[in-house]
Coordinates of C-alpha atoms in Angstrom, one line a residue:
Chain B
M226 CA -33.8 103.2 85.7
P227 CA -34.3 99.8 84.1
I228 CA -34.3 96.5 85.9
R229 CA -31.0 94.7 85.4
I230 CA -31.2 91.0 84.9
I231 CA -27.8 89.6 85.7
P232 CA -26.1 86.3 85.5
A233 CA -25.7 84.1 88.6
S234 CA -23.9 86.4 90.9
A235 CA -21.1 85.4 93.2
P236 CA -22.4 85.3 96.8
M237 CA -20.9 87.9 99.1
T238 CA -19.4 87.3 102.5
I239 CA -20.6 89.5 105.2
D240 CA -18.7 91.2 108.0
Q241 CA -21.7 92.9 109.8
V242 CA -25.1 91.7 110.7
V243 CA -28.4 93.3 111.8
L244 CA -29.9 91.2 114.5
G245 CA -33.5 91.5 115.8
I246 CA -34.4 90.5 119.3
Y247 CA -37.9 90.8 120.7
S248 CA -39.8 89.8 123.9
L249 CA -42.4 90.9 126.3
P250 CA -41.2 93.9 128.4
G251 CA -39.0 93.2 131.4
I252 CA -37.6 89.8 130.2
G253 CA -34.0 91.0 129.8
K254 CA -33.5 92.3 126.3
T255 CA -31.3 95.2 127.3
T256 CA -29.2 93.0 129.6
L257 CA -28.8 90.5 126.8
G258 CA -27.8 93.3 124.4
F259 CA -25.0 94.3 126.7
T260 CA -23.4 90.9 126.2
A261 CA -22.5 91.8 122.6
E262 CA -19.0 92.8 121.7
A263 CA -18.0 96.4 122.6
P264 CA -21.6 97.7 122.7
L265 CA -23.0 101.2 122.6
L266 CA -26.7 101.3 123.6
L267 CA -28.9 104.0 122.1
D268 CA -31.5 104.3 124.9
F269 CA -34.8 105.4 123.4
D270 CA -36.9 103.7 126.0
K271 CA -35.0 105.2 129.0
G272 CA -34.8 101.8 130.6
A273 CA -31.0 101.0 130.3
H274 CA -30.5 101.8 134.0
R275 CA -32.4 98.6 134.8
A276 CA -29.8 96.4 133.1
R277 CA -27.4 94.7 135.6
N278 CA -24.4 94.8 133.3
R279 CA -24.9 98.3 131.9
K280 CA -22.2 99.5 129.6
D281 CA -21.9 102.7 127.5
T282 CA -25.3 104.2 126.9
V283 CA -26.6 107.3 125.2
S284 CA -30.0 108.5 126.2
I285 CA -31.8 109.7 123.1
T286 CA -34.7 112.1 123.0
N287 CA -34.6 113.3 119.4
W288 CA -33.3 112.0 116.1
D289 CA -30.7 114.9 115.8
E290 CA -28.7 113.2 118.5
I291 CA -28.5 110.1 116.2
A292 CA -27.8 112.0 113.1
S293 CA -25.0 113.9 114.7
L294 CA -23.1 110.6 115.7
T295 CA -20.0 110.5 113.6
E296 CA -17.9 107.5 112.6
D297 CA -15.3 108.9 115.0
D298 CA -17.8 109.0 117.9
L299 CA -18.6 105.3 117.2
K300 CA -15.0 104.2 116.8
P301 CA -14.6 102.5 120.2
Y302 CA -17.7 100.4 119.6
K303 CA -18.4 97.2 117.5
T304 CA -22.1 96.8 118.2
I305 CA -24.8 99.5 118.2
I306 CA -27.9 98.5 120.1
V307 CA -31.2 100.3 119.4
D308 CA -33.4 100.0 122.5
T309 CA -36.1 99.8 121.4
V310 CA -36.5 100.0 117.7
G311 CA -40.3 100.8 118.1
R312 CA -39.5 103.9 120.1
A313 CA -36.6 104.8 117.8
L314 CA -39.0 104.9 114.9
D315 CA -41.4 107.1 116.9
V316 CA -38.6 109.5 117.5
L317 CA -37.6 109.4 113.8
S318 CA -41.3 110.0 112.8
A319 CA -41.4 113.1 115.0
D320 CA -38.3 114.4 113.3
I321 CA -39.8 113.8 109.9
I322 CA -43.0 115.6 110.8
K323 CA -41.0 118.5 112.4
N324 CA -39.0 118.9 109.2
N325 CA -41.9 118.8 106.8
P326 CA -45.5 119.2 108.0
K327 CA -46.7 117.6 104.8
H328 CA -45.4 114.3 106.1
G329 CA -47.7 114.5 109.2
N330 CA -51.4 113.8 109.5
G331 CA -52.9 114.6 113.0
G332 CA -49.6 113.8 114.7
A333 CA -49.0 110.5 112.8
L334 CA -47.1 110.0 109.6
S335 CA -48.9 110.5 106.3
L336 CA -48.5 107.9 103.6
Q337 CA -45.7 110.0 102.1
G338 CA -44.2 110.4 105.6
F339 CA -44.0 106.6 106.0
G340 CA -42.1 106.4 102.7
V341 CA -39.6 108.9 104.2
L342 CA -39.4 106.9 107.4
K343 CA -38.6 103.7 105.6
S344 CA -36.0 105.3 103.5
R345 CA -34.3 107.2 106.4
F346 CA -34.3 104.2 108.6
S347 CA -32.8 101.8 106.0
S348 CA -30.3 104.4 105.1
W349 CA -29.2 104.8 108.7
L350 CA -28.7 101.0 108.9
K351 CA -26.6 101.1 105.7
T352 CA -24.5 103.8 107.3
M353 CA -23.9 101.6 110.3
R354 CA -22.8 98.8 107.9
T355 CA -20.3 101.2 106.2
Y356 CA -19.0 102.1 109.7
R357 CA -18.6 98.3 110.1
K358 CA -20.9 98.0 113.1
D359 CA -23.2 95.2 114.0
V360 CA -26.6 96.5 114.9
I361 CA -29.0 94.9 117.3
L362 CA -32.6 96.0 117.1
L363 CA -34.5 95.3 120.4
A364 CA -38.3 95.3 120.2
H365 CA -41.1 94.8 122.6
M366 CA -43.5 92.0 121.7
D367 CA -47.1 92.6 120.8
E368 CA -49.6 89.8 121.0
K369 CA -52.7 89.7 118.8
T370 CA -55.2 86.9 118.7
E371 CA -56.4 85.8 115.3
G372 CA -58.9 82.9 115.2
E373 CA -57.4 80.0 117.1
I374 CA -53.9 81.3 117.7
T375 CA -52.2 84.2 119.3
K376 CA -49.6 85.8 117.1
E377 CA -46.5 87.3 118.6
R378 CA -45.4 90.3 116.6
L379 CA -43.0 93.2 117.0
D380 CA -44.5 96.2 118.8
V381 CA -43.5 98.7 116.1
Q382 CA -45.7 101.1 114.2
G383 CA -47.2 99.4 111.2
G384 CA -45.7 100.7 108.0
S385 CA -42.1 100.4 109.2
K386 CA -42.2 96.9 110.5
A387 CA -41.8 95.5 107.0
E388 CA -38.5 97.4 106.8
I389 CA -37.3 95.7 110.0
Y390 CA -38.2 92.2 108.6
K391 CA -36.3 93.0 105.4
S392 CA -33.3 94.4 107.3
V393 CA -32.6 91.7 109.9
D394 CA -30.3 88.9 109.0
A395 CA -31.4 86.9 112.1
M396 CA -34.3 87.4 114.5
G397 CA -35.0 85.7 117.8
K398 CA -37.4 85.8 120.7
I399 CA -36.5 85.8 124.4
F400 CA -38.9 84.0 126.7
I401 CA -39.0 82.5 130.2
E402 CA -39.4 78.8 130.6
G403 CA -39.6 77.7 134.3
K404 CA -36.8 79.8 135.8
T405 CA -34.7 79.9 132.6
R406 CA -34.5 82.7 130.1
R407 CA -34.3 81.2 126.6
L408 CA -33.6 82.6 123.2
D409 CA -35.3 81.0 120.1
F410 CA -34.4 82.0 116.6
S411 CA -36.6 79.5 114.8
P412 CA -39.9 80.6 113.4
R413 CA -42.8 78.9 115.2
E414 CA -46.6 78.7 114.7
G415 CA -47.6 82.2 115.7
S416 CA -44.1 83.6 116.4
L417 CA -41.5 85.1 114.1
G418 CA -37.9 84.0 113.7
K419 CA -35.0 83.9 111.3
N420 CA -32.4 81.3 112.1
P421 CA -29.5 81.2 109.6
A422 CA -27.2 79.5 112.1
Q423 CA -29.8 76.8 112.8
F424 CA -29.6 77.3 116.5
E425 CA -31.6 75.0 118.8
V426 CA -33.4 76.9 121.5
L427 CA -30.6 78.5 123.6
D428 CA -30.5 79.0 127.4
V429 CA -29.4 82.5 128.1
P430 CA -26.8 82.5 130.9
D431 CA -26.7 85.0 133.6
C432 CA -24.8 88.0 132.4
A433 CA -22.1 87.3 135.0
Q434 CA -21.5 83.8 133.7
G435 CA -21.9 84.8 130.0
P436 CA -20.6 88.3 129.6
L437 CA -20.1 87.8 125.9
F438 CA -23.0 85.5 125.2
L439 CA -24.5 87.6 122.4
A440 CA -21.0 88.3 120.9
E441 CA -20.7 84.6 120.4
I442 CA -24.1 84.3 118.9
I443 CA -23.4 87.1 116.4
R444 CA -20.1 85.4 115.5
S445 CA -21.8 82.1 114.8
I446 CA -24.5 83.8 112.7
K447 CA -21.8 85.5 110.5
Q448 CA -20.0 82.2 110.2
S449 CA -23.1 80.4 109.1
I450 CA -24.2 83.0 106.6
N451 CA -20.7 83.0 105.1
Q452 CA -20.7 79.2 105.1
L453 CA -24.0 79.2 103.2
S454 CA -22.4 81.7 100.7
A455 CA -19.5 79.3 100.2
E456 CA -21.8 76.4 99.6
Q457 CA -23.9 78.5 97.3
L458 CA -20.8 79.3 95.2
A459 CA -19.9 75.6 95.0
Q460 CA -23.4 74.6 93.9
Q461 CA -23.5 77.4 91.3
K462 CA -20.2 76.1 89.8
A463 CA -21.6 72.5 89.8
A464 CA -24.7 73.7 88.0
E465 CA -22.6 75.5 85.4
E466 CA -20.4 72.4 84.8
W467 CA -23.5 70.2 84.4
A468 CA -25.1 72.7 82.1
D469 CA -21.9 72.7 79.9
R470 CA -21.8 68.9 79.9
I471 CA -25.5 68.5 79.1
E472 CA -25.2 71.0 76.2
K473 CA -22.6 68.8 74.6
L474 CA -24.6 65.5 74.8
P475 CA -24.6 64.1 71.3
N476 CA -27.6 61.8 71.2
L477 CA -30.4 60.0 73.0
D478 CA -28.1 57.4 74.4
A479 CA -25.9 60.0 76.0
F480 CA -29.0 61.6 77.6
N481 CA -29.9 58.2 79.1
E482 CA -26.4 57.5 80.3
T483 CA -26.3 61.0 81.9
M484 CA -29.6 60.3 83.6
V485 CA -28.0 57.4 85.4
V486 CA -24.8 59.3 86.3
M487 CA -26.7 62.2 87.8
K488 CA -29.0 59.9 89.9
N489 CA -27.8 61.4 93.2
E490 CA -27.5 65.0 92.1
P491 CA -29.9 67.6 93.5
K492 CA -33.4 68.0 91.9
G493 CA -32.4 71.3 90.3
I494 CA -29.5 69.7 88.4
K495 CA -31.8 67.0 87.0
K496 CA -34.1 69.8 85.9
L497 CA -31.3 71.0 83.6
L498 CA -31.2 67.6 81.9
M499 CA -35.0 67.5 81.5
D500 CA -35.1 71.0 80.0
A501 CA -32.3 70.2 77.6
A502 CA -34.0 66.9 76.5
T503 CA -37.3 68.8 75.9
N504 CA -35.4 71.3 73.7
R505 CA -33.9 68.5 71.7
G506 CA -37.3 66.9 71.1
L507 CA -36.8 64.1 73.6
A508 CA -39.4 63.0 76.1
F509 CA -39.1 61.2 79.4
N510 CA -41.0 58.0 79.8
T511 CA -41.9 57.8 83.4
K512 CA -42.6 54.0 83.1
T513 CA -39.2 53.0 81.6
K514 CA -37.4 55.9 83.3
K515 CA -35.7 56.7 80.1
F516 CA -35.7 59.4 77.4
E517 CA -37.3 58.6 74.1
E518 CA -37.5 60.3 70.7
G519 CA -40.6 62.4 70.3
S520 CA -43.5 62.6 72.7
V521 CA -44.5 59.9 75.1
A522 CA -48.2 59.1 75.6
A523 CA -49.3 59.9 79.1
Chain O
M240 CA -52.1 58.6 97.2
I241 CA -53.7 62.0 98.0
S242 CA -51.8 64.9 96.6
A243 CA -52.0 68.6 97.1
S244 CA -50.1 71.6 95.8
V245 CA -47.9 73.7 98.2
S246 CA -50.2 76.6 97.5
L247 CA -53.3 74.7 98.7
V248 CA -51.6 73.3 101.8
E249 CA -50.4 76.8 102.7
A250 CA -53.9 78.2 102.1
F251 CA -55.3 75.5 104.3
R252 CA -52.9 76.5 107.1
W253 CA -53.7 80.1 106.7
W254 CA -57.4 79.3 106.8
Q255 CA -57.1 77.2 109.9
D256 CA -55.5 80.1 111.8
S257 CA -58.3 82.4 110.6
T258 CA -61.9 82.9 111.8
L259 CA -63.3 82.1 108.4
D260 CA -65.6 79.1 108.0
W261 CA -65.1 75.9 106.0
Q262 CA -67.5 76.8 103.3
W263 CA -65.6 80.0 102.6
F264 CA -62.4 78.0 102.2
L265 CA -64.0 75.5 99.9
E266 CA -65.6 78.2 97.7
K267 CA -62.5 80.3 97.5
Y268 CA -59.9 77.5 96.9
I269 CA -61.7 74.5 95.6
L270 CA -65.2 75.0 94.2
H271 CA -65.1 78.4 92.6
P272 CA -61.5 79.7 92.8
E273 CA -61.4 83.2 91.2
T274 CA -58.6 84.6 89.2
T275 CA -58.4 88.2 90.1
P276 CA -56.8 90.8 87.8
E277 CA -53.9 91.0 90.3
M278 CA -53.3 87.2 90.1
E279 CA -53.4 87.4 86.3
A280 CA -50.8 90.2 86.4
G281 CA -48.7 88.2 88.8
T282 CA -48.8 85.2 86.5
A283 CA -47.8 87.4 83.6
L284 CA -44.9 88.9 85.6
H285 CA -43.7 85.3 86.4
D286 CA -43.9 84.5 82.7
A287 CA -41.9 87.6 81.7
L288 CA -39.2 86.9 84.2
E289 CA -39.0 83.2 83.3
H290 CA -38.2 84.2 79.7
A291 CA -36.1 87.2 80.4
T292 CA -32.4 86.9 79.4
E293 CA -29.5 88.9 80.8
G294 CA -29.7 92.6 80.1
Q295 CA -31.4 95.8 81.1
Y296 CA -35.1 96.3 80.6
Q297 CA -37.2 99.5 80.8
A298 CA -40.2 97.2 80.6
L299 CA -41.1 93.5 80.5
S300 CA -44.2 92.1 78.8
A301 CA -46.0 88.8 78.8
R302 CA -49.6 87.5 78.3
G303 CA -50.8 90.9 77.3
F304 CA -49.5 92.6 80.4
T305 CA -46.7 95.2 80.5
F306 CA -44.6 96.1 83.5
L307 CA -42.8 99.4 83.2
F308 CA -40.0 100.2 85.7
A309 CA -40.2 103.5 87.5
E310 CA -37.4 106.1 86.9
D311 CA -36.1 105.6 90.5
F312 CA -36.3 101.8 90.3
N313 CA -32.7 100.7 90.9
H314 CA -32.5 96.9 91.3
S315 CA -30.7 94.0 89.8
L316 CA -32.2 90.5 89.7
D317 CA -30.2 87.3 89.5
L318 CA -32.5 84.8 87.8
G319 CA -30.2 81.8 88.3
R320 CA -30.0 79.0 85.8
I321 CA -32.7 76.7 87.1
K322 CA -36.2 78.1 86.6
E323 CA -39.7 76.7 87.1
C324 CA -38.4 73.6 88.8
L325 CA -41.2 71.0 89.4
V326 CA -40.8 69.3 92.7
S327 CA -42.8 66.9 94.8
Q328 CA -42.3 65.0 98.0
V329 CA -44.2 62.5 100.0
Y330 CA -45.0 63.5 103.6
G331 CA -46.6 60.6 105.4
D332 CA -49.6 59.8 103.2
L333 CA -49.7 63.0 101.3
L334 CA -47.8 63.9 98.1
V335 CA -47.0 67.6 98.2
R336 CA -46.1 69.1 94.8
G337 CA -45.0 72.5 93.7
R338 CA -43.0 74.6 91.2
S339 CA -40.2 76.9 92.4
D340 CA -39.6 80.0 90.4
V341 CA -35.8 80.0 90.7
L342 CA -33.3 77.5 92.2
D343 CA -29.9 79.1 92.4
G344 CA -27.5 76.8 94.3
N345 CA -28.9 76.6 97.8
I346 CA -31.2 79.6 97.4
V347 CA -34.8 79.3 96.3
R348 CA -36.3 82.5 94.9
D349 CA -40.0 83.3 94.5
F350 CA -41.5 86.3 92.7
K351 CA -44.5 88.1 94.0
L352 CA -46.4 91.0 92.5
R353 CA -47.8 93.4 95.1
I354 CA -50.2 96.1 94.0
G355 CA -49.5 98.9 96.6
P356 CA -46.8 99.2 99.3
L357 CA -45.5 96.1 101.1
D358 CA -47.2 96.5 104.5
A359 CA -46.4 94.8 107.8
D360 CA -49.3 92.3 107.5
K361 CA -48.1 91.1 104.1
A362 CA -44.5 90.9 105.2
E363 CA -45.5 88.9 108.2
G364 CA -47.6 86.7 106.0
Y365 CA -44.5 85.8 104.0
L366 CA -42.5 85.0 107.1
D367 CA -45.3 82.9 108.5
S368 CA -45.9 81.0 105.3
Y369 CA -45.3 77.3 104.8
Q370 CA -44.6 77.9 101.1
W371 CA -40.9 78.7 101.9
R372 CA -40.7 75.9 104.4
F373 CA -41.9 73.3 101.9
Y374 CA -39.7 74.5 99.1
L375 CA -36.6 74.5 101.2
D376 CA -37.4 71.1 102.5
M377 CA -38.3 69.6 99.1
L378 CA -35.3 71.1 97.3
G379 CA -32.8 70.6 100.1
A380 CA -32.0 74.3 99.9
D381 CA -31.0 76.5 102.9
R382 CA -32.2 80.0 102.0
F383 CA -35.4 81.4 100.6
E384 CA -35.9 84.8 99.1
Y385 CA -39.2 86.4 98.4
K386 CA -38.7 88.9 95.7
V387 CA -41.7 91.3 96.0
F388 CA -42.3 93.6 93.1
E389 CA -44.2 96.7 94.4
A390 CA -46.3 98.1 91.6
T391 CA -49.2 100.4 90.9
E392 CA -51.8 100.2 88.1
T393 CA -51.6 102.8 85.4
E394 CA -54.5 104.4 83.5
E395 CA -53.8 102.0 80.7
R396 CA -55.4 98.6 81.0
H397 CA -52.9 95.8 81.9
V398 CA -50.0 98.2 82.2
Y399 CA -48.3 98.4 85.6
L400 CA -45.6 100.7 87.0
V401 CA -43.1 98.8 89.1
R402 CA -41.8 101.1 91.8
D403 CA -39.7 98.9 94.0
L404 CA -38.3 95.4 94.6
H405 CA -38.2 94.1 98.2
T406 CA -36.4 91.0 99.4
I407 CA -37.6 89.1 102.4
T408 CA -35.3 86.3 103.4
Q409 CA -35.9 83.1 105.4
F410 CA -33.6 80.2 106.3
R411 CA -33.8 76.5 107.0
Y412 CA -34.1 75.8 110.7
P413 CA -33.7 72.6 112.8
E414 CA -37.4 71.6 112.9
L415 CA -38.3 72.6 109.3
H416 CA -38.9 69.1 108.0
E417 CA -41.0 68.1 111.1
D418 CA -43.1 71.2 110.7
C419 CA -43.8 70.3 107.1
V420 CA -44.7 66.8 108.1
K421 CA -47.1 68.0 110.8
L422 CA -48.9 70.4 108.4
A423 CA -49.1 67.7 105.7
S424 CA -50.7 65.4 108.2
R425 CA -53.3 68.0 109.3
Y426 CA -54.1 68.5 105.6
R427 CA -54.4 64.8 104.9
E428 CA -56.7 64.3 107.8
A429 CA -58.9 67.1 106.5
A430 CA -58.9 65.6 103.0
V431 CA -60.0 62.2 104.3
N432 CA -62.9 63.8 106.1
F433 CA -63.7 66.3 103.4
P434 CA -63.1 64.7 100.0
E435 CA -63.9 68.1 98.3
L436 CA -60.2 68.9 99.0
L437 CA -59.3 66.3 96.4
Q438 CA -60.9 68.4 93.7
E439 CA -58.0 70.9 93.5
R440 CA -57.5 72.3 90.1
E441 CA -54.1 72.3 88.5
A442 CA -52.7 75.8 88.2
A443 CA -52.5 77.0 84.6

């Protein structure tokens, strides 16, 4: 199929998100997960019993159990928690090798097998979106030292990690500071994050005090992403209007007048004027801050 | 005032986190920067996309390179209206300058050509990078999208088969500007002590 180059597309609003949460083991990822709205936990790690606020949980040992979950089965739930995504991908890998030995290589996935893993995992996430479920991917944290710094990464088998980074709309890390559990969505030197809601570092309340803490976080993330989409639309319209206006500028004076008018516009909009001027054979004199006919000596 | 490109400041950050020595950095980025065939192909892809107009393409060509799209390639690309936007901003005593591929409202898009699959290290490299941080900060945008074209070489010279297009997204966060200021300050300090850094060559 060819690549399709399309005109500025209208930004879409979202109803579901994929959220990534990672931490060292035993910090409280599962407990945090259960504070999402109407959660169902897919327990790949067999550790859900340790959560103090345990809600509906399915213990998973092979991928068939996931594949057999129907939309009806999931009807009572709004959030699907994968605990942990690293173990889930191990289980999916085993299923891929079981179904086609060509995809395995000494118990691990072959290159071709990794391709299948990526495609099946992303297609499962898409299915959850069509079922209108938010998905939380919980992951253990892995630390690797490179040069001067220690990098905190997801403890997930190599090839599939890129799929997780692509899939998640937001990603945060839980850590302990003093006696407080904290959740940080911002990327830091050495640690990963995606913070569309621009959260400051959040204190995680005890699950008894904040039984819907993660539900609120997810609601804010959706609101922020949709707000960005609304602003995107407004800015696209403004760019279109400026482009039309610039196209109709009759002469050099009009370009210079417009330059003054758009003084406070974003840099991108000013670029439209610069490009149009160049196309009309006008040059911008950086000393006089005005357009002139022909080229301007540097 | 000392100035540096976003690319060099990001390379400096990456180098600081690595175990490689200073001479290696100077050779690679300042004294004898090499243009690899992959970099040439990347520049050509940028060029092809910059000049592409609305429509469907089985192949794109520029600078003597051709990019064929695989049969199962199934992606759309919104190029936006504002392409190749030159941008610069002063951070303390350092002027940081760059050129964004696409500015579409509050989204900045950057095209990458990747020969081979997008692996975890590369994806983490994009997430860690200060390239997206500086562009969001300098352009006042909120969202950054790496558009990574995954390609393989064909038997024909300068002809690549594009198999997939990956999108890795990042967002503005509260300390974004302060982080850019801190890195710019580290770079400037190095440039004062090692004037070789001032010899950066302008990208073609």
